[in-house]
C-alpha positions as YAML, in Angstrom:
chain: A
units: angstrom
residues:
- id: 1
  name: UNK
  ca: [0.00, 0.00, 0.00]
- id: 2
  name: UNK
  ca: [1.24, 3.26, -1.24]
- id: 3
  name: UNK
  ca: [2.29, 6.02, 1.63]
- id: 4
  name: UNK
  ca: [-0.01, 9.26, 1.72]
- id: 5
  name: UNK
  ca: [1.95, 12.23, 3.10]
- id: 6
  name: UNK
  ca: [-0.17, 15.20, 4.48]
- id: 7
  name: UNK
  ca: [3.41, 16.52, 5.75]
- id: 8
  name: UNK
  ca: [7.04, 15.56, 4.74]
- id: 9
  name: UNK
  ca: [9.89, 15.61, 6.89]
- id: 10
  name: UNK
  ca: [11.99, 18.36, 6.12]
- id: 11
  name: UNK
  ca: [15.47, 16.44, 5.78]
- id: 12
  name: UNK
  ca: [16.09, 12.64, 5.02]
- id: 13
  name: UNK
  ca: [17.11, 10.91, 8.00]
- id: 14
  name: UNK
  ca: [21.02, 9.64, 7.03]
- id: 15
  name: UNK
  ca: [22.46, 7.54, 9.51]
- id: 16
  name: UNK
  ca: [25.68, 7.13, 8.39]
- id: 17
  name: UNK
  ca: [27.80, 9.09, 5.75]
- id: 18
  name: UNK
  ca: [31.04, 8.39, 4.57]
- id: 19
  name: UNK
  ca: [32.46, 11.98, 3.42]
- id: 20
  name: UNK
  ca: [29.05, 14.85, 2.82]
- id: 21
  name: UNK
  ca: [31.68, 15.91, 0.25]
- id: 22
  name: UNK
  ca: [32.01, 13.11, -1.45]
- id: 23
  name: UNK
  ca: [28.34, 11.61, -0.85]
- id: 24
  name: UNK
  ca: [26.47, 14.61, -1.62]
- id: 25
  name: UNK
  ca: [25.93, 16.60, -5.05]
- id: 26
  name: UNK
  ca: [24.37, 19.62, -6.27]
- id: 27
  name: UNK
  ca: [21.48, 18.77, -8.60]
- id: 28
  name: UNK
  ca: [19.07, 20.63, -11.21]
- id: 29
  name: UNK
  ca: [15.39, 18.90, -10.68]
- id: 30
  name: UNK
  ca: [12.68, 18.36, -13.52]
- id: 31
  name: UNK
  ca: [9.73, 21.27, -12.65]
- id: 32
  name: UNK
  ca: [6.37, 20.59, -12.24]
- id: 33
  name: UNK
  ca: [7.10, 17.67, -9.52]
- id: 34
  name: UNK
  ca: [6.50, 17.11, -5.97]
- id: 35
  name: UNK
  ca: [9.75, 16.50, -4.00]
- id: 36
  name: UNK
  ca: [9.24, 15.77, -0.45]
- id: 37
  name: UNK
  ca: [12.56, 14.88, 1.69]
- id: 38
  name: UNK
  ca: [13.91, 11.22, 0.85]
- id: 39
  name: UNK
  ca: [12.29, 10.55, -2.41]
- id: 40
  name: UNK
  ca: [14.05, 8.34, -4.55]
- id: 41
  name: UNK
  ca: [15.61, 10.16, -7.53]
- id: 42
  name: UNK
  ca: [16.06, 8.65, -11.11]
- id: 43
  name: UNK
  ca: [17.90, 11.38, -13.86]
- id: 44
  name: UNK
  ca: [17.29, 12.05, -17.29]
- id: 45
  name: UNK
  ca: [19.41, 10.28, -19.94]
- id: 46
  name: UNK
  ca: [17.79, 10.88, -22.58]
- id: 47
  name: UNK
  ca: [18.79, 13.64, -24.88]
- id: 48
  name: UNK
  ca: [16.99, 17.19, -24.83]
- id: 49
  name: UNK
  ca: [16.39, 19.88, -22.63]
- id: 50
  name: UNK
  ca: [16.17, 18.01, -19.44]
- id: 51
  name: UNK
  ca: [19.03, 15.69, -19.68]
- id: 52
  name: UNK
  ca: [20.75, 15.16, -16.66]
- id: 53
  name: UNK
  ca: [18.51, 16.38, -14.94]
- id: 54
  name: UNK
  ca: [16.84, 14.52, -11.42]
- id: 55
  name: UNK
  ca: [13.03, 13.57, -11.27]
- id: 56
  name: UNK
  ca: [11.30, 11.15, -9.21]
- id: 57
  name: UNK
  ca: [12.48, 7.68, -9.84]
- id: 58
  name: UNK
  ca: [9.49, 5.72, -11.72]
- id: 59
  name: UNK
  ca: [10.25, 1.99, -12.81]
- id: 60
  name: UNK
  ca: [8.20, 2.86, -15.64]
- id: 61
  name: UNK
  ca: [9.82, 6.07, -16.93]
- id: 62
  name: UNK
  ca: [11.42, 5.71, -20.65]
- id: 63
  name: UNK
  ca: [13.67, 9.14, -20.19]
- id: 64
  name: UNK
  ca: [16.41, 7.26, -17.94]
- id: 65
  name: UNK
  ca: [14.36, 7.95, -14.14]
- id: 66
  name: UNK
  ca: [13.69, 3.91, -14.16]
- id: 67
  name: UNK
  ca: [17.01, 3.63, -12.97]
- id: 68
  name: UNK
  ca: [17.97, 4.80, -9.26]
- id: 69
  name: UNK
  ca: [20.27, 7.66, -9.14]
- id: 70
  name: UNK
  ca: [19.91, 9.73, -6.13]
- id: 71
  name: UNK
  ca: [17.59, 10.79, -2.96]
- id: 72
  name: UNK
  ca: [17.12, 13.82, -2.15]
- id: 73
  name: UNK
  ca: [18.25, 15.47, 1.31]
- id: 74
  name: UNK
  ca: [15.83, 18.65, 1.95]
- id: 75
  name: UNK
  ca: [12.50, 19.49, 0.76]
- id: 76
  name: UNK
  ca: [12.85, 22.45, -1.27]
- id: 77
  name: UNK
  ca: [9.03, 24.30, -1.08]
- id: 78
  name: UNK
  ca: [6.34, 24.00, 1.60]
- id: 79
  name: UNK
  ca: [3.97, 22.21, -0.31]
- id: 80
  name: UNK
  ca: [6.75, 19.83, -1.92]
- id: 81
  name: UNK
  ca: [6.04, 20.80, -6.00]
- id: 82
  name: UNK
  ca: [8.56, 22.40, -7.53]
- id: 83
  name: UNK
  ca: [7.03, 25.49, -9.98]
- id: 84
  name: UNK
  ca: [6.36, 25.08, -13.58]
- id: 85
  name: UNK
  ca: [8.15, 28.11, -14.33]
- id: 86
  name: UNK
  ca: [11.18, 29.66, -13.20]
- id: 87
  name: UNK
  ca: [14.88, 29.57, -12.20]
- id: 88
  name: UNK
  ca: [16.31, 26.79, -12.09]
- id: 89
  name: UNK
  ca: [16.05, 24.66, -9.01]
- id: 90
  name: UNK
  ca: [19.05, 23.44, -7.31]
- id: 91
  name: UNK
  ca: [18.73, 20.92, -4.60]
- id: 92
  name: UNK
  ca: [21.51, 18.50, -2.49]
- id: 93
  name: UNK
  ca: [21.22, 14.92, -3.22]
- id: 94
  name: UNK
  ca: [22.86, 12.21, -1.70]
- id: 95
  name: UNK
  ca: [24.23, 10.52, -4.42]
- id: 96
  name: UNK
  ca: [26.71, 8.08, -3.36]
- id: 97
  name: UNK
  ca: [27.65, 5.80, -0.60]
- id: 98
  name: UNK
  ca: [29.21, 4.25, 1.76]
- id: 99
  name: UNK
  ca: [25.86, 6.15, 3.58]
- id: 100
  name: UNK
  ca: [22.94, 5.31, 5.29]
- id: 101
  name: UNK
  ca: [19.30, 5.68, 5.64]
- id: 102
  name: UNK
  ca: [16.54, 4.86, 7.52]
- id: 103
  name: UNK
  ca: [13.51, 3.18, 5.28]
- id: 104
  name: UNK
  ca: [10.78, 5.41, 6.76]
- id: 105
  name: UNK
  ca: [12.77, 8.14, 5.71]
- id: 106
  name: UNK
  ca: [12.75, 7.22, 2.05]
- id: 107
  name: UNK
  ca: [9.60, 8.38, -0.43]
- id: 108
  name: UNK
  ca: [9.17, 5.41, -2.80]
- id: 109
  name: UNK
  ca: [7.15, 5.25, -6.41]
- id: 110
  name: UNK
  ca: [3.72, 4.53, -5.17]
- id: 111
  name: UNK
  ca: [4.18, 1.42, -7.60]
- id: 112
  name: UNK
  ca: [6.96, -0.05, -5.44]
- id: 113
  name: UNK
  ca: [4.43, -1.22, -2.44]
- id: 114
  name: UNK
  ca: [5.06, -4.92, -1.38]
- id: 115
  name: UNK
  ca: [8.43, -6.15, 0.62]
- id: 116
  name: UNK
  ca: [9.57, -7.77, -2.09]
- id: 117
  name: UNK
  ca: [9.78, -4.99, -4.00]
- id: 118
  name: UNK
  ca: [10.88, -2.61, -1.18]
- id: 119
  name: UNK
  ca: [14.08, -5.08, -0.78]
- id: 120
  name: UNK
  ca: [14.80, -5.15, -4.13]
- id: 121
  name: UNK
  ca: [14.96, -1.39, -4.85]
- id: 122
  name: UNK
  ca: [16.86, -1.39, -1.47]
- id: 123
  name: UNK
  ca: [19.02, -3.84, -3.35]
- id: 124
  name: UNK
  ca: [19.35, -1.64, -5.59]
- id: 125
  name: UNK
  ca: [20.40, 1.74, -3.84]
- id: 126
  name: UNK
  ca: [23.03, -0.97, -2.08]
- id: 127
  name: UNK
  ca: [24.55, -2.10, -5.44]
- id: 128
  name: UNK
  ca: [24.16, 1.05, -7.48]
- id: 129
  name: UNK
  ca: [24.97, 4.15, -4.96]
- id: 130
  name: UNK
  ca: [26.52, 2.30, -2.33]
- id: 131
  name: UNK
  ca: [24.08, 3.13, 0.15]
- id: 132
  name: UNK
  ca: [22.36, 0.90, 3.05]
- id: 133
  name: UNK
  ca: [18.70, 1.31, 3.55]
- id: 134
  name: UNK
  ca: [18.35, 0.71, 7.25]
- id: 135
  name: UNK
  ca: [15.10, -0.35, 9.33]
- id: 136
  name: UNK
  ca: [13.18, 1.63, 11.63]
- id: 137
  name: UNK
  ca: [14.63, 0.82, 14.86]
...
């Protein structure tokens, strides 16, 4: 069953991090989202405008954001959605382990709902970014 936020938290909760240097990056995120502390980021390979830029992972995106790439540290706006229109928005991702993070800090695709599937995108953060999804103690 998919999580329904009325508030997020305002950071991620990281347990562990290596080097904030090294773990962390500055990223540009797709507009028009919602981006509430620890959602799972996927970024845009393919080419145009919005390449390389960080969305909200979906398993069933075709633009590259099937793939885990990131989760994102502080919730930018009040409401979570990031304006149509504007500046570009810069936000701090954590990017790469060796890090931890707690699993009821992390805001999964509403598609990933079972524990099998919640172990194997934890899997996944584990093999891909090096970081250890932890659980709630």
């Amino acid at each position: 069953m998919a999580k329904t936020l009325t508030q997020s938290a305002v950071a991620l909760q990281i347990v562990h991090e290596t080097d904030a240097k090294y773990c962390r990056e500055e990223a540009s995120l797709l507009r028009g989202h919602a981006y509430p502390a620890g959602l799972i980021l996927g970024i845009v390979t393919e080419d145009g405008a919005d390449k390389g830029k960080f969305g909200p992972h979906d398993p069933t995106a075709t633009d590259g954001r099937a793939a885990v790439a990131a989760i994102l540290i502080y919730r930018q706006y009040p409401d979570d959605t990031v304006p149509v229109s504007g500046p570009p928005v810069r936000v701090a991702v954590l990017r790469r382990g060796p890090a931890s993070v707690t699993e009821g800090s992390l805001i999964r695709h509403p598609s990933i709902d079972t524990v099998a599937e919640k172990a194997a995108q934890d899997a996944d953060l584990l093999a891909t970014l090096g970081i250890r999804v932890l659980p709630q103690a």
